[in-house]
Amino acid sequence: MAEAKDHPDIELLTPYARSLGIKLSEWEDDAPVMTVEFVEAVEGRPEHFHGGATGGLLETAGYAALRTELARIGRDAVLKPINITVQYLAAGKSQASFAKGRITKLGRRSANLTVEAWQDDRSRPIATAVMNVLMAEPEG
Amino acid sequence: MNDSVNQPKFDPVTATPFLTSRGHPGWLGMRYADHGEDWVELELPWREDLLGEEGQQVLASGPILSLMDMASGIAIWKAMDRFEPIATLDLRVDYVRPARAGAAVFGRSQCYRITRSAAFVRGLAHDGDADDPVAHIQGVFMKISANVKREVPRG
């Protein structure tokens, strides 16, 4: 990618996220914006995103933001989910969705993140999430 | 699909294969496992490509959220004893331990309260023993029938 020299060369996607078709859309203020096209794998009721797929995109954007920051400060950690609370604000329609995470607090053992997802109108988010992630010592 | 005398009851056994045949639930391969009066349990078979971290045989958390969202929806239809459009409003998942490598995960959700506009659920995910869950959930769904027109596309 053209911007690779400006941004950490890290894997932003889990195998699950890659399977679902989530991709990096762009970098914005040093945080990755993740996106997923509207394909059958994300569809719930006809022509709408499934709440689970929207949640998966939010979670993926949260992890991507955290991995980016950990790479930037040269910290190695195994990330494990503690919890996530998703607020669904509007139906996800049959078009691409985007999500970006922001680190609210980076502690020694856990991080707190807020994530927002939107479609064509950024000022009208379709979902937000708060998540806590455990940062474990890498084993061996 | 509905017989005249007996009003159509919502039966998770026959409805789940239809609801999980395509789309996101179909992609994940969810299937019916068990149900009661106000609860439903779905199974998410193990899949190698749904891992949460490269090189670690641990299921990602996303599929568990999807599983619980779907089990909750079907539990609500079971509790209402009919199918009507609903949308997730709020869903919280606490991941209390990783699921075992290679294990199917079961999502059990109970609809403990329905009001005119909302349905409340709680549940757990486990990988074989419901007394040793991998996750706990709590959520609220909204009915999206009749009076709500904002999301309906023209036509």
Tab-separated table of C-alpha atoms in Angstrom:
chain	number	residue	atom	x	y	z
A	1	MET	CA	0.000	0.000	0.000
A	2	ALA	CA	1.223	3.497	-0.832
A	3	GLU	CA	1.004	4.769	2.711
A	4	ALA	CA	2.862	1.815	4.173
A	5	LYS	CA	5.934	3.845	5.099
A	6	ASP	CA	3.841	6.214	7.224
A	7	HIS	CA	1.953	3.564	9.093
A	8	PRO	CA	2.967	0.512	11.066
A	9	ASP	CA	3.429	-2.594	8.980
A	10	ILE	CA	1.114	-4.785	11.020
A	11	GLU	CA	-1.732	-7.161	10.351
A	12	LEU	CA	-4.922	-5.247	11.059
A	13	LEU	CA	-7.223	-8.160	10.342
A	14	THR	CA	-7.929	-11.332	12.261
A	15	PRO	CA	-8.576	-14.480	10.216
A	16	TYR	CA	-12.276	-14.017	11.086
A	17	ALA	CA	-12.307	-10.419	9.825
A	18	ARG	CA	-10.576	-11.436	6.588
A	19	SER	CA	-13.121	-14.225	6.091
A	20	LEU	CA	-15.982	-11.786	6.532
A	21	GLY	CA	-14.453	-9.498	3.883
A	22	ILE	CA	-13.393	-6.612	6.126
A	23	LYS	CA	-10.634	-4.444	4.638
A	24	LEU	CA	-8.610	-1.339	5.428
A	25	SER	CA	-10.303	1.646	3.804
A	26	GLU	CA	-7.887	4.429	4.692
A	27	TRP	CA	-5.791	5.945	7.452
A	28	GLU	CA	-7.230	8.878	9.295
A	29	ASP	CA	-5.368	10.668	12.081
A	30	ASP	CA	-3.078	7.634	12.430
A	31	ALA	CA	-6.035	5.323	12.993
A	32	PRO	CA	-7.297	2.817	10.444
A	33	VAL	CA	-10.787	3.132	8.982
A	34	MET	CA	-12.070	-0.371	8.303
A	35	THR	CA	-14.753	-1.213	5.775
A	36	VAL	CA	-16.904	-4.071	4.545
A	37	GLU	CA	-18.985	-4.172	1.373
A	38	PHE	CA	-22.603	-5.218	1.519
A	39	VAL	CA	-22.344	-8.875	0.519
A	40	GLU	CA	-24.445	-11.903	1.442
A	41	ALA	CA	-22.084	-12.802	4.292
A	42	VAL	CA	-23.154	-9.672	6.214
A	43	GLU	CA	-26.865	-9.724	5.396
A	44	GLY	CA	-29.547	-10.132	8.061
A	45	ARG	CA	-33.104	-9.339	7.113
A	46	PRO	CA	-33.247	-8.739	3.372
A	47	GLU	CA	-31.184	-5.768	2.156
A	48	HIS	CA	-29.921	-4.940	5.652
A	49	PHE	CA	-26.798	-5.639	7.663
A	50	HIS	CA	-27.083	-8.354	10.303
A	51	GLY	CA	-26.474	-6.970	13.787
A	52	GLY	CA	-23.749	-9.560	14.251
A	53	ALA	CA	-21.897	-8.445	11.133
A	54	THR	CA	-22.073	-4.801	12.200
A	55	GLY	CA	-20.760	-5.869	15.601
A	56	GLY	CA	-17.931	-7.787	13.928
A	57	LEU	CA	-16.927	-4.697	11.942
A	58	LEU	CA	-16.970	-2.530	15.090
A	59	GLU	CA	-14.890	-5.040	17.008
A	60	THR	CA	-12.412	-5.378	14.151
A	61	ALA	CA	-11.983	-1.587	13.930
A	62	GLY	CA	-11.422	-1.480	17.698
A	63	TYR	CA	-8.693	-4.149	17.570
A	64	ALA	CA	-7.112	-2.500	14.524
A	65	ALA	CA	-6.893	0.857	16.315
A	66	LEU	CA	-5.364	-0.813	19.365
A	67	ARG	CA	-2.830	-2.864	17.352
A	68	THR	CA	-1.817	0.309	15.517
A	69	GLU	CA	-1.161	2.192	18.734
A	70	LEU	CA	0.707	-0.737	20.341
A	71	ALA	CA	2.929	-0.996	17.249
A	72	ARG	CA	3.553	2.752	17.328
A	73	ILE	CA	4.824	2.616	20.903
A	74	GLY	CA	6.690	-0.647	20.304
A	75	ARG	CA	4.655	-2.748	22.650
A	76	ASP	CA	3.991	-6.427	22.032
A	77	ALA	CA	0.832	-7.965	23.442
A	78	VAL	CA	-1.637	-10.738	22.812
A	79	LEU	CA	-5.101	-9.177	22.642
A	80	LYS	CA	-8.008	-10.933	24.301
A	81	PRO	CA	-11.597	-9.701	24.395
A	82	ILE	CA	-13.037	-8.782	27.798
A	83	ASN	CA	-16.359	-7.358	26.704
A	84	ILE	CA	-18.208	-5.281	24.158
A	85	THR	CA	-21.423	-3.274	24.307
A	86	VAL	CA	-22.937	-2.379	20.961
A	87	GLN	CA	-25.560	0.324	20.460
A	88	TYR	CA	-27.493	-0.057	17.231
A	89	LEU	CA	-28.604	3.402	16.097
A	90	ALA	CA	-29.944	2.888	12.581
A	91	ALA	CA	-30.483	0.007	10.194
A	92	GLY	CA	-27.412	-0.857	8.131
A	93	LYS	CA	-28.563	-0.592	4.527
A	94	SER	CA	-27.331	-2.430	1.428
A	95	GLN	CA	-24.143	-0.432	0.921
A	96	ALA	CA	-20.616	-0.408	2.329
A	97	SER	CA	-20.141	0.215	6.051
A	98	PHE	CA	-17.137	1.863	7.677
A	99	ALA	CA	-15.837	1.860	11.238
A	100	LYS	CA	-13.108	3.581	13.194
A	101	GLY	CA	-11.950	2.955	16.741
A	102	ARG	CA	-10.536	5.381	19.265
A	103	ILE	CA	-8.559	4.440	22.352
A	104	THR	CA	-10.144	6.073	25.380
A	105	LYS	CA	-7.643	4.601	27.811
A	106	LEU	CA	-4.541	2.532	27.289
A	107	GLY	CA	-3.640	0.898	30.567
A	108	ARG	CA	-0.992	-1.664	31.472
A	109	ARG	CA	-3.268	-4.676	31.343
A	110	SER	CA	-6.350	-3.500	29.507
A	111	ALA	CA	-7.491	-0.909	27.015
A	112	ASN	CA	-10.836	0.826	26.726
A	113	LEU	CA	-12.026	1.749	23.241
A	114	THR	CA	-14.970	3.432	21.618
A	115	VAL	CA	-15.836	2.579	18.043
A	116	GLU	CA	-18.233	4.162	15.582
A	117	ALA	CA	-19.703	2.711	12.378
A	118	TRP	CA	-21.352	4.643	9.542
A	119	GLN	CA	-22.383	4.280	5.917
A	120	ASP	CA	-22.817	7.085	3.359
A	121	ASP	CA	-23.445	9.811	5.937
A	122	ARG	CA	-20.693	10.035	8.516
A	123	SER	CA	-22.732	12.362	10.718
A	124	ARG	CA	-25.333	9.621	11.102
A	125	PRO	CA	-23.643	6.601	12.700
A	126	ILE	CA	-25.418	3.245	12.375
A	127	ALA	CA	-23.800	1.778	15.497
A	128	THR	CA	-21.336	2.524	18.250
A	129	ALA	CA	-19.510	0.241	20.646
A	130	VAL	CA	-17.539	0.409	23.848
A	131	MET	CA	-15.067	-2.402	24.357
A	132	ASN	CA	-12.482	-3.511	26.889
A	133	VAL	CA	-9.528	-5.549	25.646
A	134	LEU	CA	-7.024	-7.474	27.747
A	135	MET	CA	-3.403	-7.089	26.672
A	136	ALA	CA	-1.612	-10.249	27.746
A	137	GLU	CA	2.129	-10.889	27.702
A	138	PRO	CA	3.155	-12.747	24.554
A	139	GLU	CA	3.853	-16.385	25.399
A	140	GLY	CA	7.195	-17.964	24.621
B	1	MET	CA	-47.677	-21.629	5.212
B	2	ASN	CA	-50.310	-21.148	7.909
B	3	ASP	CA	-53.074	-23.605	8.498
B	4	SER	CA	-56.459	-22.078	9.203
B	5	VAL	CA	-57.623	-23.451	12.535
B	6	ASN	CA	-54.387	-23.602	14.465
B	7	GLN	CA	-52.936	-20.127	14.347
B	8	PRO	CA	-49.345	-20.310	13.130
B	9	LYS	CA	-47.162	-20.903	16.149
B	10	PHE	CA	-43.559	-19.941	15.900
B	11	ASP	CA	-41.583	-23.170	15.946
B	12	PRO	CA	-37.803	-22.728	16.306
B	13	VAL	CA	-37.226	-26.273	15.025
B	14	THR	CA	-38.691	-25.512	11.605
B	15	ALA	CA	-38.026	-21.751	11.511
B	16	THR	CA	-34.305	-21.858	12.340
B	17	PRO	CA	-33.162	-23.746	9.217
B	18	PHE	CA	-35.030	-21.169	7.140
B	19	LEU	CA	-33.669	-18.182	9.085
B	20	THR	CA	-30.106	-19.463	9.002
B	21	SER	CA	-30.089	-20.752	5.424
B	22	ARG	CA	-28.451	-17.666	3.941
B	23	GLY	CA	-27.009	-14.262	4.732
B	24	HIS	CA	-24.776	-13.780	7.749
B	25	PRO	CA	-26.184	-16.687	9.804
B	26	GLY	CA	-25.847	-18.945	6.738
B	27	TRP	CA	-22.260	-17.829	6.217
B	28	LEU	CA	-21.474	-18.720	9.834
B	29	GLY	CA	-23.281	-22.064	9.503
B	30	MET	CA	-25.531	-21.599	12.537
B	31	ARG	CA	-28.055	-24.324	13.265
B	32	TYR	CA	-30.805	-25.218	15.707
B	33	ALA	CA	-29.774	-26.974	18.917
B	34	ASP	CA	-32.553	-26.717	21.528
B	35	HIS	CA	-35.366	-24.524	22.804
B	36	GLY	CA	-37.903	-23.978	25.603
B	37	GLU	CA	-40.911	-21.720	26.117
B	38	ASP	CA	-38.926	-18.493	26.078
B	39	TRP	CA	-35.404	-19.562	25.140
B	40	VAL	CA	-33.547	-20.874	22.131
B	41	GLU	CA	-30.133	-22.436	21.726
B	42	LEU	CA	-28.228	-22.364	18.437
B	43	GLU	CA	-25.005	-24.118	17.490
B	44	LEU	CA	-22.043	-22.512	15.773
B	45	PRO	CA	-19.867	-25.323	14.385
B	46	TRP	CA	-16.092	-24.928	14.668
B	47	ARG	CA	-14.468	-23.317	11.642
B	48	GLU	CA	-10.764	-22.863	11.110
B	49	ASP	CA	-11.182	-19.514	9.320
B	50	LEU	CA	-12.977	-17.738	12.172
B	51	LEU	CA	-9.988	-17.398	14.477
B	52	GLY	CA	-9.436	-14.264	16.518
B	53	GLU	CA	-5.660	-14.250	16.336
B	54	GLU	CA	-3.214	-15.622	13.798
B	55	GLY	CA	-1.697	-18.898	14.927
B	56	GLN	CA	-3.930	-19.319	17.966
B	57	GLN	CA	-6.706	-21.844	17.831
B	58	VAL	CA	-9.214	-19.555	19.516
B	59	LEU	CA	-12.538	-18.602	17.981
B	60	ALA	CA	-12.888	-14.842	17.365
B	61	SER	CA	-15.391	-12.959	19.481
B	62	GLY	CA	-17.328	-11.616	16.490
B	63	PRO	CA	-19.001	-14.922	15.619
B	64	ILE	CA	-20.084	-15.330	19.260
B	65	LEU	CA	-21.751	-11.906	19.140
B	66	SER	CA	-23.505	-12.929	15.910
B	67	LEU	CA	-24.576	-16.246	17.402
B	68	MET	CA	-26.053	-14.547	20.474
B	69	ASP	CA	-27.780	-11.886	18.379
B	70	MET	CA	-29.424	-14.590	16.278
B	71	ALA	CA	-30.335	-16.847	19.216
B	72	SER	CA	-31.836	-13.816	20.942
B	73	GLY	CA	-33.960	-12.917	17.929
B	74	ILE	CA	-35.341	-16.429	17.634
B	75	ALA	CA	-35.911	-16.599	21.413
B	76	ILE	CA	-37.979	-13.404	21.141
B	77	TRP	CA	-40.093	-14.851	18.312
B	78	LYS	CA	-40.548	-18.004	20.376
B	79	ALA	CA	-41.622	-15.976	23.407
B	80	MET	CA	-44.026	-13.892	21.265
B	81	ASP	CA	-45.091	-17.072	19.462
B	82	ARG	CA	-45.002	-15.273	16.130
B	83	PHE	CA	-42.597	-13.769	13.672
B	84	GLU	CA	-42.447	-9.998	13.448
B	85	PRO	CA	-39.629	-7.693	12.404
B	86	ILE	CA	-37.298	-6.736	15.244
B	87	ALA	CA	-33.965	-4.932	15.391
B	88	THR	CA	-31.168	-5.117	17.919
B	89	LEU	CA	-30.978	-1.927	19.985
B	90	ASP	CA	-28.315	-2.820	22.545
B	91	LEU	CA	-26.222	-5.933	22.987
B	92	ARG	CA	-23.559	-6.527	25.611
B	93	VAL	CA	-21.235	-9.532	25.563
B	94	ASP	CA	-18.852	-10.462	28.376
B	95	TYR	CA	-16.247	-12.942	27.160
B	96	VAL	CA	-15.436	-14.831	30.352
B	97	ARG	CA	-13.027	-17.361	28.832
B	98	PRO	CA	-11.811	-18.475	25.403
B	99	ALA	CA	-13.738	-21.255	23.690
B	100	ARG	CA	-11.821	-24.536	23.377
B	101	ALA	CA	-10.007	-25.116	20.092
B	102	GLY	CA	-12.011	-27.240	17.701
B	103	ALA	CA	-15.191	-27.029	19.761
B	104	ALA	CA	-18.593	-25.965	18.503
B	105	VAL	CA	-20.038	-23.044	20.464
B	106	PHE	CA	-23.645	-23.037	21.616
B	107	GLY	CA	-25.555	-19.801	22.163
B	108	ARG	CA	-28.540	-19.879	24.489
B	109	SER	CA	-30.686	-16.801	24.897
B	110	GLN	CA	-33.820	-16.235	26.933
B	111	CYS	CA	-36.407	-13.541	26.291
B	112	TYR	CA	-37.456	-12.654	29.820
B	113	ARG	CA	-39.664	-9.658	29.104
B	114	ILE	CA	-41.641	-8.253	26.185
B	115	THR	CA	-43.332	-4.863	26.171
B	116	ARG	CA	-45.340	-3.154	23.440
B	117	SER	CA	-42.193	-1.886	21.769
B	118	ALA	CA	-39.214	-3.742	23.240
B	119	ALA	CA	-37.969	-7.236	24.083
B	120	PHE	CA	-35.331	-7.973	26.727
B	121	VAL	CA	-32.927	-10.909	26.550
B	122	ARG	CA	-30.152	-12.505	28.547
B	123	GLY	CA	-28.109	-15.545	27.759
B	124	LEU	CA	-24.838	-17.374	27.592
B	125	ALA	CA	-22.528	-19.100	25.180
B	126	HIS	CA	-20.816	-22.377	26.051
B	127	ASP	CA	-18.717	-24.998	24.326
B	128	GLY	CA	-20.403	-28.128	25.612
B	129	ASP	CA	-21.126	-27.477	29.278
B	130	ALA	CA	-23.674	-24.733	29.972
B	131	ASP	CA	-22.422	-24.590	33.572
B	132	ASP	CA	-19.038	-23.427	32.318
B	133	PRO	CA	-19.903	-20.612	29.875
B	134	VAL	CA	-17.522	-18.831	27.525
B	135	ALA	CA	-19.662	-15.690	27.424
B	136	HIS	CA	-22.644	-13.986	29.025
B	137	ILE	CA	-24.915	-11.590	27.178
B	138	GLN	CA	-27.649	-9.087	27.837
B	139	GLY	CA	-29.600	-7.204	25.201
B	140	VAL	CA	-32.622	-5.183	24.150
B	141	PHE	CA	-34.420	-5.494	20.825
B	142	MET	CA	-37.033	-3.152	19.362
B	143	LYS	CA	-40.076	-4.096	17.351
B	144	ILE	CA	-39.919	-2.322	14.004
B	145	SER	CA	-43.469	-2.824	12.793
B	146	ALA	CA	-46.266	-0.487	11.675
B	147	ASN	CA	-45.586	2.911	13.231
B	148	VAL	CA	-41.954	3.051	12.198
B	149	LYS	CA	-41.646	4.066	8.574
B	150	ARG	CA	-38.280	5.803	8.430
B	151	GLU	CA	-36.219	2.837	7.229
B	152	VAL	CA	-38.685	1.517	4.684
B	153	PRO	CA	-37.389	2.053	1.158
B	154	ARG	CA	-39.851	3.339	-1.390
B	155	GLY	CA	-42.088	0.735	-2.961
